[in-house]
CSV table of C-alpha atoms and ligand atoms in Angstrom, one decimal:
chain,number,residue,atom,x,y,z
D,1,MET,CA,-37.2,-5.7,4.3
D,2,THR,CA,-37.1,-9.5,4.4
D,3,ALA,CA,-40.3,-11.1,5.6
D,4,PRO,CA,-40.0,-13.1,8.9
D,5,PRO,CA,-39.8,-16.9,8.4
D,6,LEU,CA,-43.1,-18.8,8.4
D,7,GLY,CA,-43.6,-21.3,11.2
D,8,LEU,CA,-44.2,-24.9,10.2
D,9,GLY,CA,-46.4,-27.2,12.3
D,10,LEU,CA,-46.2,-30.9,11.5
D,11,VAL,CA,-49.2,-33.2,12.2
D,12,GLY,CA,-48.2,-36.9,12.2
D,13,CYS,CA,-44.8,-37.7,13.7
D,14,GLY,CA,-44.4,-41.1,12.0
D,15,SER,CA,-41.7,-42.2,9.7
D,16,PHE,CA,-42.4,-39.8,6.8
D,17,GLY,CA,-43.3,-36.8,9.0
D,18,ALA,CA,-39.9,-37.1,10.6
D,19,TYR,CA,-38.3,-37.4,7.2
D,20,VAL,CA,-40.1,-34.2,6.0
D,21,LEU,CA,-38.9,-32.2,9.0
D,22,ASP,CA,-35.3,-33.4,8.4
D,23,ALA,CA,-35.6,-32.5,4.7
D,24,VAL,CA,-36.8,-28.9,5.3
D,25,ALA,CA,-34.8,-28.0,8.4
D,26,GLY,CA,-32.8,-24.9,7.5
D,27,LEU,CA,-34.9,-24.0,4.4
D,28,PRO,CA,-34.7,-20.2,4.1
D,29,GLY,CA,-38.0,-18.6,5.0
D,30,LEU,CA,-39.1,-21.4,7.3
D,31,ARG,CA,-38.7,-22.3,10.9
D,32,ILE,CA,-40.0,-25.5,12.5
D,33,ALA,CA,-42.4,-24.3,15.2
D,34,ALA,CA,-44.5,-27.3,16.4
D,35,VAL,CA,-45.2,-31.0,16.0
D,36,ALA,CA,-48.4,-32.9,16.8
D,37,ASP,CA,-49.2,-36.6,17.3
D,38,PRO,CA,-51.5,-38.4,19.7
D,39,ASP,CA,-48.7,-40.8,20.2
D,40,ALA,CA,-46.4,-38.7,22.5
D,41,SER,CA,-43.6,-41.3,22.2
D,42,ARG,CA,-43.3,-40.1,18.6
D,43,ALA,CA,-44.1,-36.4,19.0
D,44,ARG,CA,-41.8,-35.7,22.0
D,45,PRO,CA,-38.4,-36.9,20.5
D,46,LEU,CA,-39.2,-35.2,17.2
D,47,GLY,CA,-40.1,-32.0,18.9
D,48,ALA,CA,-37.0,-32.1,20.9
D,49,ARG,CA,-34.8,-32.7,17.9
D,50,HIS,CA,-36.1,-29.6,16.1
D,51,GLY,CA,-36.7,-27.4,19.2
D,52,ALA,CA,-40.5,-27.4,18.4
D,53,THR,CA,-43.6,-27.2,20.7
D,54,VAL,CA,-45.2,-30.6,21.2
D,55,CYS,CA,-49.0,-30.9,20.7
D,56,ASP,CA,-51.3,-33.9,20.7
D,57,GLY,CA,-53.3,-33.2,17.5
D,58,LEU,CA,-54.3,-30.7,14.8
D,59,GLY,CA,-56.6,-28.7,17.2
D,60,SER,CA,-53.9,-27.9,19.7
D,61,LEU,CA,-51.4,-27.3,16.9
D,62,LEU,CA,-53.7,-24.7,15.3
D,63,ALA,CA,-54.0,-23.0,18.6
D,64,THR,CA,-50.2,-22.7,19.0
D,65,ASP,CA,-48.6,-19.3,18.3
D,66,GLY,CA,-46.4,-19.0,15.3
D,67,VAL,CA,-47.8,-21.8,13.1
D,68,ASP,CA,-48.3,-20.4,9.6
D,69,VAL,CA,-47.9,-23.6,7.5
D,70,VAL,CA,-49.4,-27.0,8.5
D,71,ALA,CA,-47.7,-30.1,7.2
D,72,LEU,CA,-49.9,-33.2,7.2
D,73,ALA,CA,-48.1,-36.5,7.4
D,74,THR,CA,-50.9,-38.6,8.9
D,75,PRO,CA,-52.5,-41.6,7.2
D,76,PRO,CA,-54.4,-40.7,3.9
D,77,ALA,CA,-58.0,-40.9,5.1
D,78,THR,CA,-57.3,-38.0,7.5
D,79,HIS,CA,-55.8,-35.6,4.9
D,80,ALA,CA,-58.9,-33.9,3.5
D,81,ARG,CA,-60.5,-33.1,6.8
D,82,MET,CA,-57.3,-31.8,8.3
D,83,ALA,CA,-56.4,-29.8,5.2
D,84,ILE,CA,-59.8,-28.1,5.2
D,85,GLY,CA,-59.5,-27.4,9.0
D,86,ALA,CA,-56.1,-25.8,8.6
D,87,LEU,CA,-57.1,-23.7,5.6
D,88,ARG,CA,-60.2,-22.5,7.5
D,89,ALA,CA,-57.8,-21.5,10.3
D,90,GLY,CA,-56.0,-19.3,7.8
D,91,LYS,CA,-52.9,-21.6,7.4
D,92,HIS,CA,-51.0,-22.7,4.4
D,93,VAL,CA,-50.9,-26.5,3.9
D,94,PHE,CA,-48.2,-28.9,2.8
D,95,CYS,CA,-50.2,-32.1,2.4
D,96,GLU,CA,-48.7,-35.6,2.1
D,97,LYS,CA,-50.0,-37.5,-0.9
D,98,PRO,CA,-52.7,-38.4,-1.5
D,99,LEU,CA,-54.6,-35.2,-1.2
D,100,ALA,CA,-57.6,-37.3,-0.2
D,101,THR,CA,-58.9,-40.8,-0.5
D,102,THR,CA,-61.9,-39.9,-2.6
D,103,THR,CA,-62.4,-37.5,-5.6
D,104,GLU,CA,-65.3,-35.9,-3.7
D,105,ASP,CA,-63.1,-35.1,-0.7
D,106,ALA,CA,-60.2,-33.9,-2.9
D,107,ALA,CA,-62.6,-31.6,-4.7
D,108,ARG,CA,-63.8,-30.2,-1.4
D,109,VAL,CA,-60.2,-29.4,-0.5
D,110,ARG,CA,-59.6,-27.8,-3.9
D,111,ASP,CA,-62.7,-25.7,-3.4
D,112,GLU,CA,-61.5,-24.6,0.1
D,113,VAL,CA,-58.2,-23.6,-1.4
D,114,ASN,CA,-60.0,-21.5,-3.9
D,115,ARG,CA,-62.0,-19.8,-1.1
D,116,SER,CA,-59.2,-19.3,1.4
D,117,PRO,CA,-56.2,-17.1,1.6
D,118,GLY,CA,-53.9,-20.1,2.2
D,119,THR,CA,-51.9,-21.9,-0.4
D,120,LEU,CA,-51.7,-25.7,-0.6
D,121,ALA,CA,-49.1,-28.0,-2.1
D,122,VAL,CA,-49.2,-31.8,-2.3
D,123,ASP,CA,-46.0,-33.7,-1.7
D,124,HIS,CA,-45.9,-35.2,-5.2
D,125,VAL,CA,-42.2,-35.5,-5.0
D,126,LEU,CA,-41.8,-36.6,-8.7
D,127,ARG,CA,-42.9,-33.1,-9.7
D,128,TYR,CA,-39.8,-31.7,-8.1
D,129,ASN,CA,-37.4,-34.3,-9.6
D,130,PRO,CA,-34.7,-32.7,-11.8
D,131,LEU,CA,-34.5,-35.6,-14.2
D,132,LEU,CA,-38.3,-35.5,-15.0
D,133,ARG,CA,-38.0,-31.7,-15.3
D,134,ALA,CA,-35.2,-32.2,-17.8
D,135,LEU,CA,-37.4,-34.5,-19.9
D,136,GLN,CA,-40.3,-32.0,-19.7
D,137,ARG,CA,-37.9,-29.3,-20.9
D,138,LEU,CA,-36.5,-31.4,-23.8
D,139,THR,CA,-40.1,-32.1,-24.9
D,140,ALA,CA,-41.1,-28.5,-24.7
D,141,GLU,CA,-38.1,-27.6,-26.8
D,142,GLY,CA,-39.1,-30.2,-29.4
D,143,LEU,CA,-36.0,-32.4,-29.0
D,144,LEU,CA,-38.4,-35.1,-27.9
D,145,ASP,CA,-41.9,-35.5,-29.3
D,146,PRO,CA,-44.6,-35.6,-26.7
D,147,PRO,CA,-44.9,-39.2,-25.4
D,148,ARG,CA,-47.6,-41.3,-27.0
D,149,ARG,CA,-47.2,-44.0,-24.4
D,150,PHE,CA,-46.2,-44.0,-20.7
D,151,LEU,CA,-45.4,-47.1,-18.8
D,152,PHE,CA,-44.4,-47.4,-15.1
D,153,GLU,CA,-43.6,-50.8,-13.6
D,154,ASN,CA,-43.1,-50.7,-9.9
D,155,ASP,CA,-41.7,-53.8,-8.1
D,156,ALA,CA,-42.0,-52.1,-4.7
D,157,SER,CA,-41.0,-53.3,-1.3
D,158,ASP,CA,-43.5,-54.6,1.3
D,159,GLU,CA,-40.6,-55.4,3.8
D,160,ASP,CA,-41.7,-52.7,6.3
D,161,LEU,CA,-45.5,-53.2,5.7
D,162,GLY,CA,-46.5,-55.8,8.3
D,163,PRO,CA,-50.0,-57.3,8.0
D,164,GLY,CA,-51.5,-54.8,10.5
D,165,HIS,CA,-50.2,-51.7,8.6
D,166,TRP,CA,-52.8,-49.1,7.6
D,167,PHE,CA,-51.3,-49.3,4.1
D,168,TRP,CA,-53.3,-52.5,3.4
D,169,ASP,CA,-56.6,-51.2,4.7
D,170,PRO,CA,-58.4,-49.2,2.0
D,171,ALA,CA,-60.5,-47.4,4.7
D,172,HIS,CA,-57.3,-45.7,5.9
D,173,SER,CA,-55.1,-45.7,2.7
D,174,GLY,CA,-57.6,-45.6,-0.1
D,175,GLY,CA,-55.9,-48.7,-1.6
D,176,ILE,CA,-52.7,-48.9,-3.6
D,177,PHE,CA,-53.8,-46.8,-6.6
D,178,ILE,CA,-54.7,-43.9,-4.2
D,179,GLU,CA,-52.0,-44.3,-1.6
D,180,HIS,CA,-49.1,-44.7,-3.9
D,181,GLY,CA,-50.4,-44.6,-7.5
D,182,VAL,CA,-51.2,-40.9,-7.3
D,183,HIS,CA,-47.5,-40.1,-7.6
D,184,PHE,CA,-47.5,-41.6,-11.1
D,185,PHE,CA,-50.9,-40.6,-12.2
D,186,ASP,CA,-49.7,-37.0,-11.5
D,187,ALA,CA,-46.3,-37.6,-13.1
D,188,ALA,CA,-48.0,-39.0,-16.2
D,189,ARG,CA,-50.2,-35.9,-16.3
D,190,ALA,CA,-47.1,-33.7,-16.2
D,191,LEU,CA,-45.1,-35.7,-18.8
D,192,LEU,CA,-48.0,-36.3,-21.2
D,193,GLY,CA,-49.5,-32.8,-20.7
D,194,SER,CA,-53.0,-34.2,-20.3
D,195,GLU,CA,-55.4,-35.8,-17.9
D,196,PRO,CA,-56.7,-39.3,-18.5
D,197,GLU,CA,-60.3,-39.7,-19.9
D,198,SER,CA,-60.9,-43.3,-18.9
D,199,VAL,CA,-59.2,-46.2,-17.2
D,200,SER,CA,-59.4,-50.0,-17.0
D,201,ALA,CA,-57.7,-51.9,-14.2
D,202,THR,CA,-57.0,-55.2,-12.5
D,203,ALA,CA,-56.3,-55.9,-8.8
D,204,VAL,CA,-54.6,-59.1,-7.7
D,205,GLN,CA,-55.0,-60.4,-4.2
D,206,ARG,CA,-52.2,-62.2,-2.3
D,207,PRO,CA,-53.4,-65.7,-1.5
D,208,GLY,CA,-55.2,-65.3,1.8
D,209,GLY,CA,-54.1,-61.7,2.1
D,210,PRO,CA,-54.8,-58.2,0.8
D,211,VAL,CA,-54.6,-56.8,-2.7
D,212,ASP,CA,-50.8,-56.3,-3.3
D,213,MET,CA,-50.6,-55.9,-7.1
D,214,VAL,CA,-52.6,-53.6,-9.3
D,215,ILE,CA,-52.4,-52.5,-12.9
D,216,ALA,CA,-54.2,-49.7,-14.8
D,217,ASP,CA,-54.4,-48.6,-18.4
D,218,ALA,CA,-55.4,-45.0,-18.6
D,219,VAL,CA,-56.3,-43.5,-21.9
D,220,HIS,CA,-55.4,-39.8,-22.4
D,221,PRO,CA,-56.7,-37.5,-25.1
D,222,GLY,CA,-55.4,-38.4,-28.6
D,223,GLY,CA,-55.2,-42.1,-27.8
D,224,VAL,CA,-52.1,-41.7,-25.6
D,225,LEU,CA,-52.0,-44.8,-23.4
D,226,ALA,CA,-50.5,-44.8,-19.8
D,227,THR,CA,-49.9,-48.1,-18.0
D,228,HIS,CA,-49.3,-48.1,-14.3
D,229,LEU,CA,-48.3,-51.3,-12.5
D,230,HIS,CA,-47.6,-51.4,-8.7
D,231,SER,CA,-46.6,-54.6,-6.9
D,232,PHE,CA,-45.8,-54.4,-3.2
D,233,THR,CA,-44.2,-57.8,-3.0
D,234,HIS,CA,-40.5,-57.4,-2.7
D,235,ALA,CA,-37.6,-57.2,-0.3
D,236,HIS,CA,-36.0,-53.7,-0.2
D,237,ARG,CA,-32.9,-55.0,-2.0
D,238,CYS,CA,-35.0,-56.5,-4.8
D,239,GLU,CA,-37.0,-53.3,-5.5
D,240,ARG,CA,-36.8,-52.1,-9.1
D,241,GLN,CA,-38.7,-49.6,-11.1
D,242,LEU,CA,-38.8,-48.7,-14.8
D,243,MET,CA,-40.6,-45.7,-16.3
D,244,ARG,CA,-40.7,-45.8,-20.1
D,245,LEU,CA,-41.8,-43.0,-22.4
D,246,ASP,CA,-42.4,-43.8,-26.0
D,247,HIS,CA,-41.9,-40.6,-28.0
D,248,GLY,CA,-42.3,-42.4,-31.4
D,249,PHE,CA,-38.9,-41.7,-32.9
D,250,ALA,CA,-37.3,-41.6,-29.5
D,251,GLU,CA,-37.5,-43.5,-26.2
D,252,SER,CA,-36.7,-42.5,-22.6
D,253,ARG,CA,-36.0,-45.2,-19.9
D,254,ILE,CA,-36.0,-43.9,-16.4
D,255,THR,CA,-35.0,-46.0,-13.4
D,256,GLY,CA,-35.8,-45.7,-9.7
D,257,TRP,CA,-39.2,-44.7,-8.3
D,258,ILE,CA,-37.4,-41.6,-7.2
D,259,PRO,CA,-35.9,-41.2,-10.7
D,260,THR,CA,-32.1,-41.0,-10.6
D,261,TYR,CA,-31.0,-42.2,-14.0
D,262,ALA,CA,-32.4,-41.9,-17.6
D,263,ALA,CA,-31.2,-43.3,-20.9
D,264,VAL,CA,-32.7,-41.6,-24.0
D,265,ILE,CA,-32.4,-42.7,-27.6
D,266,ALA,CA,-33.6,-40.3,-30.2
D,267,TRP,CA,-33.5,-40.6,-34.0
D,268,THR,CA,-32.9,-37.1,-35.4
D,269,ASP,CA,-31.8,-35.0,-38.3
D,270,GLU,CA,-28.6,-32.8,-38.7
D,271,GLU,CA,-30.1,-29.8,-36.9
D,272,GLY,CA,-31.4,-32.1,-34.1
D,273,ALA,CA,-28.0,-33.8,-33.8
D,274,ALA,CA,-26.3,-30.4,-33.3
D,275,ARG,CA,-28.9,-29.4,-30.7
D,276,TRP,CA,-28.4,-32.7,-28.8
D,277,GLU,CA,-24.7,-32.2,-28.8
D,278,GLU,CA,-25.1,-28.9,-27.0
D,279,ILE,CA,-27.3,-30.4,-24.3
D,280,PRO,CA,-24.4,-31.4,-21.9
D,281,SER,CA,-23.2,-27.7,-21.8
D,282,ARG,CA,-26.7,-26.8,-20.5
D,283,THR,CA,-26.8,-29.4,-17.7
D,284,ALA,CA,-27.4,-27.0,-14.8
D,285,GLU,CA,-30.2,-25.2,-16.6
D,286,LEU,CA,-31.9,-28.4,-17.7
D,287,LEU,CA,-31.9,-29.9,-14.2
D,288,ALA,CA,-32.7,-26.8,-12.3
D,289,VAL,CA,-35.6,-27.1,-9.8
D,290,PRO,CA,-35.9,-24.1,-7.3
D,291,GLY,CA,-35.2,-25.3,-3.8
D,292,PHE,CA,-33.4,-28.5,-4.9
D,293,ARG,CA,-29.7,-28.3,-4.1
D,294,PRO,CA,-27.6,-30.4,-6.6
D,295,HIS,CA,-24.8,-32.5,-5.1
D,296,GLY,CA,-22.5,-31.6,-7.9
D,297,GLY,CA,-22.0,-35.0,-9.4
D,298,GLU,CA,-25.0,-34.8,-11.8
D,299,ARG,CA,-24.1,-35.7,-15.4
D,300,VAL,CA,-25.7,-35.2,-18.8
D,301,ALA,CA,-23.8,-36.9,-21.6
D,302,VAL,CA,-24.7,-37.2,-25.3
D,303,THR,CA,-23.2,-39.3,-28.1
D,304,VAL,CA,-24.5,-38.9,-31.6
D,305,HIS,CA,-24.0,-41.7,-34.1
D,306,ARG,CA,-24.2,-39.9,-37.4
D,307,GLY,CA,-25.7,-41.9,-40.3
D,308,ALA,CA,-26.6,-44.8,-38.0
D,309,GLY,CA,-30.0,-45.3,-39.7
D,310,GLY,CA,-28.9,-44.9,-43.3
D,311,THR,CA,-30.3,-42.4,-45.8
D,312,ARG,CA,-33.9,-43.7,-46.3
D,313,PRO,CA,-36.7,-41.9,-44.3
D,314,ALA,CA,-38.0,-43.7,-41.3
D,315,ARG,CA,-41.7,-44.4,-41.1
D,316,GLY,CA,-43.9,-45.1,-38.1
D,317,ARG,CA,-47.6,-44.7,-37.4
D,318,GLY,CA,-48.0,-43.3,-40.9
D,319,VAL,CA,-45.4,-40.6,-40.4
D,320,ALA,CA,-42.2,-40.5,-42.5
D,321,ARG,CA,-39.2,-38.5,-41.2
D,322,SER,CA,-35.6,-38.1,-42.3
D,323,VAL,CA,-33.8,-39.0,-39.1
D,324,PRO,CA,-30.5,-40.6,-40.1
D,325,HIS,CA,-28.7,-39.9,-36.8
D,326,ARG,CA,-29.1,-41.7,-33.4
D,327,ALA,CA,-28.5,-39.5,-30.4
D,328,GLU,CA,-27.9,-41.4,-27.1
D,329,ALA,CA,-28.3,-39.3,-24.0
D,330,VAL,CA,-27.7,-40.2,-20.4
D,331,ILE,CA,-29.2,-38.0,-17.6
D,332,ASP,CA,-27.6,-39.3,-14.3
D,333,LEU,CA,-28.4,-37.8,-10.9
D,334,GLY,CA,-26.0,-40.4,-9.4
D,335,GLY,CA,-28.1,-43.5,-9.7
D,336,GLU,CA,-29.6,-45.4,-6.7
D,337,ALA,CA,-26.6,-44.4,-4.5
D,338,ARG,CA,-28.0,-40.8,-4.7
D,339,LYS,CA,-31.6,-41.7,-4.1
D,340,PRO,CA,-31.6,-40.4,-0.5
D,341,HIS,CA,-30.2,-37.0,-1.7
D,342,VAL,CA,-32.7,-36.7,-4.6
D,343,TYR,CA,-35.6,-37.8,-2.4
D,344,ALA,CA,-34.9,-35.4,0.4
D,345,GLU,CA,-34.1,-32.5,-1.9
D,346,SER,CA,-37.4,-33.1,-3.9
D,347,VAL,CA,-39.4,-32.7,-0.6
D,348,ARG,CA,-37.4,-29.6,0.2
D,349,ALA,CA,-38.1,-28.2,-3.3
D,350,ALA,CA,-41.9,-28.9,-2.9
D,351,VAL,CA,-41.9,-27.0,0.4
D,352,ALA,CA,-39.8,-24.2,-1.2
D,353,ASP,CA,-42.5,-24.0,-3.9
D,354,LEU,CA,-45.2,-23.7,-1.3
D,355,LEU,CA,-43.4,-20.9,0.5
D,356,HIS,CA,-42.7,-19.1,-2.8
D,357,CYS,CA,-46.4,-19.3,-3.8
D,358,ALA,CA,-47.6,-18.4,-0.3
D,359,ALA,CA,-45.6,-15.2,-0.7
D,360,ASP,CA,-46.7,-14.2,-4.2
D,361,GLY,CA,-50.2,-15.8,-4.5
D,362,SER,CA,-49.2,-18.1,-7.4
D,363,THR,CA,-50.1,-21.8,-7.6
D,364,PRO,CA,-47.6,-24.6,-6.7
D,365,VAL,CA,-46.4,-27.0,-9.3
D,366,ALA,CA,-48.2,-29.7,-7.3
D,367,GLY,CA,-51.1,-27.7,-6.1
D,368,ALA,CA,-54.7,-28.7,-5.2
D,369,HIS,CA,-55.7,-29.3,-8.8
D,370,ALA,CA,-52.8,-31.7,-9.3
D,371,GLY,CA,-53.7,-33.5,-6.1
D,372,LEU,CA,-57.4,-33.7,-7.2
D,373,THR,CA,-56.7,-35.0,-10.7
D,374,ALA,CA,-54.4,-37.6,-9.4
D,375,VAL,CA,-56.9,-38.8,-6.9
D,376,ALA,CA,-59.7,-38.8,-9.6
D,377,ALA,CA,-57.6,-41.1,-11.9
D,378,ALA,CA,-56.6,-43.3,-8.9
D,379,GLU,CA,-60.2,-43.6,-7.7
D,380,ALA,CA,-61.4,-44.4,-11.3
D,381,ALA,CA,-58.7,-47.1,-11.5
D,382,THR,CA,-59.8,-48.5,-8.1
D,383,ARG,CA,-63.5,-48.7,-9.3
D,384,ALA,CA,-62.4,-50.2,-12.6
D,385,ALA,CA,-60.5,-52.9,-10.8
D,386,ALA,CA,-63.5,-53.6,-8.6
D,387,THR,CA,-65.7,-54.4,-11.6
D,388,GLY,CA,-63.5,-57.5,-12.2
D,389,THR,CA,-64.5,-57.3,-15.8
D,390,GLY,CA,-61.7,-55.3,-17.4
D,391,GLN,CA,-64.4,-52.6,-18.3
D,392,SER,CA,-63.1,-49.1,-18.5
D,393,VAL,CA,-64.4,-46.4,-16.2
D,394,SER,CA,-64.5,-42.6,-17.0
D,395,VAL,CA,-62.4,-40.3,-15.0
D,396,PRO,CA,-64.9,-37.9,-13.4
D,397,ALA,CA,-65.5,-34.5,-14.9
D,398,ARG,CA,-65.4,-32.8,-11.5
D,399,ALA,CA,-61.7,-33.1,-11.6
D,400,GLN,CA,-61.7,-30.3,-14.2
D,401,PRO,CA,-60.7,-26.9,-12.9
D,402,SER,CA,-63.5,-25.1,-11.1
D,403,SER,CA,-64.3,-21.7,-12.5
Y,1,NAD,N1,-44.4,-38.3,-0.5
Y,1,NAD,C1,-43.8,-39.4,-0.2
Y,1,NAD,O1,-42.9,-39.8,-1.0
Y,1,NAD,C2,-44.3,-40.3,0.9
Y,1,NAD,C3,-43.5,-41.4,1.4
Y,1,NAD,C4,-44.0,-42.1,2.5
Y,1,NAD,C5,-45.2,-41.8,3.1
Y,1,NAD,N2,-45.9,-40.7,2.6
Y,1,NAD,C6,-47.2,-40.3,3.1
Y,1,NAD,O2,-47.0,-39.8,4.5
Y,1,NAD,C7,-48.1,-40.1,5.3
Y,1,NAD,C8,-47.7,-40.7,6.6
Y,1,NAD,O3,-47.1,-41.9,6.3
Y,1,NAD,P1,-46.1,-42.7,7.3
Y,1,NAD,O4,-45.4,-43.8,6.6
Y,1,NAD,O5,-45.2,-41.6,8.0
Y,1,NAD,O6,-47.2,-43.2,8.4
Y,1,NAD,P2,-46.9,-43.6,9.9
Y,1,NAD,O7,-47.9,-44.6,10.2
Y,1,NAD,O8,-45.5,-44.0,10.1
Y,1,NAD,O9,-47.2,-42.2,10.7
Y,1,NAD,C9,-48.4,-41.7,10.8
Y,1,NAD,C10,-48.5,-40.9,12.1
Y,1,NAD,O10,-49.7,-40.1,12.1
Y,1,NAD,C11,-50.2,-40.2,13.4
Y,1,NAD,N3,-51.6,-39.9,13.4
Y,1,NAD,C12,-52.6,-40.7,13.0
Y,1,NAD,N4,-53.8,-40.1,13.1
Y,1,NAD,C13,-53.5,-38.8,13.6
Y,1,NAD,C14,-54.3,-37.7,14.0
Y,1,NAD,N5,-55.6,-37.8,13.8
Y,1,NAD,N6,-53.7,-36.6,14.4
Y,1,NAD,C15,-52.3,-36.6,14.5
Y,1,NAD,N7,-51.5,-37.6,14.2
Y,1,NAD,C16,-52.1,-38.7,13.8
Y,1,NAD,C17,-49.8,-41.6,13.9
Y,1,NAD,O11,-49.8,-41.6,15.3
Y,1,NAD,C18,-48.4,-41.8,13.3
Y,1,NAD,O12,-47.4,-41.3,14.2
Y,1,NAD,C19,-49.1,-40.9,4.4
Y,1,NAD,O13,-50.0,-40.1,3.8
Y,1,NAD,C20,-48.2,-41.5,3.3
Y,1,NAD,O14,-48.8,-41.8,2.1
Y,1,NAD,C21,-45.4,-40.0,1.5
């Protein structure tokens, strides 16, 4: 017998809350039950659009019949308190990033998840991105060495962020590393397979205005370095992002903050060349993310240039390898034109993961621990920047899994 669909109650009917509801409408196993916001001019039309009960806040939403999953899309400083309240009321929680604005609060949420029957997923959309999944799979299969360096440069838009927006106020947002940087601290953790040990950082203030540009260097175990730069200073049309993974004998360049295109260059031997040439025939399997519906135009293409490097072994960082062939791969989800599709489907896949885990008791890909470790790295970066000295700060040990 199929279980009845779980009822979703959204708290926070602003721009992203509305986006989440549109993304998950029609997801099997879910029905939109209620929406809540103290601003009725936001809650009423959204409730009407989805045929949902309209409430004025978390308390009345929790008291509404048929709410099994609470989605939180309120400003960041409210997340921890609301997530704990919803878990204590026996609900599952889909929490917008960041999980909390402090490591301490994120750890409290994680501990509540461990105690309660509910499941929690954080909307770290990059964890549900097919292109990053493909790179993780290629690394797990040994076609790419684990990255020894991660770089993310984010020329982001501030066009919709007026001077009074909560984004600029650390009391509400936690600051840029926490509000936005958590996506990439978490993505780096997934791609590098480790959590950072220490971080140094710089914050740059707009003349006469708020901090609008930050950079952090996080050191992961084994001397793997991850650089995170975020600059909220651009018009929408001038936004650009580059994620670069240095795999030593290979490099991946990924564009879009919602990744939609990657170019990979890998030096390889004959066996590797043959394996790279098979990759396009495995496109669907490489890009598969449960709950993410491909649009059908995704493309993985590989060209191998045999003998491009000559016959002598290549040497780097003291390692010599016989890698005469250059494989050039493109993983294309449709580029910027397909960003809206990829973004919405990543949110859908994150909620699908939550539903799946709620049913079988497993842990979502972006669960409470992922949320906590991202906040811990982001808070350490915020503190490091505040020293103003370039000194590095340890990422707190309490981010480690609790027993
Ligand atoms: N995952 C992503 O890619 C992504 C993208 C954008 C925003 N976000 C996150 O979504 C969240 C919301 O961002 P937004 O841009 O929609 O903000 P917003 O300001 O547009 O909307 C926030 C809404 O929350 C409501 N609200 C505030 N306090 C509340 C309370 N105590 N109870 C109920 N409602 C309350 C406000 O009235 C407002 O309608 C933030 O955490 C943000 O970081 C995530």
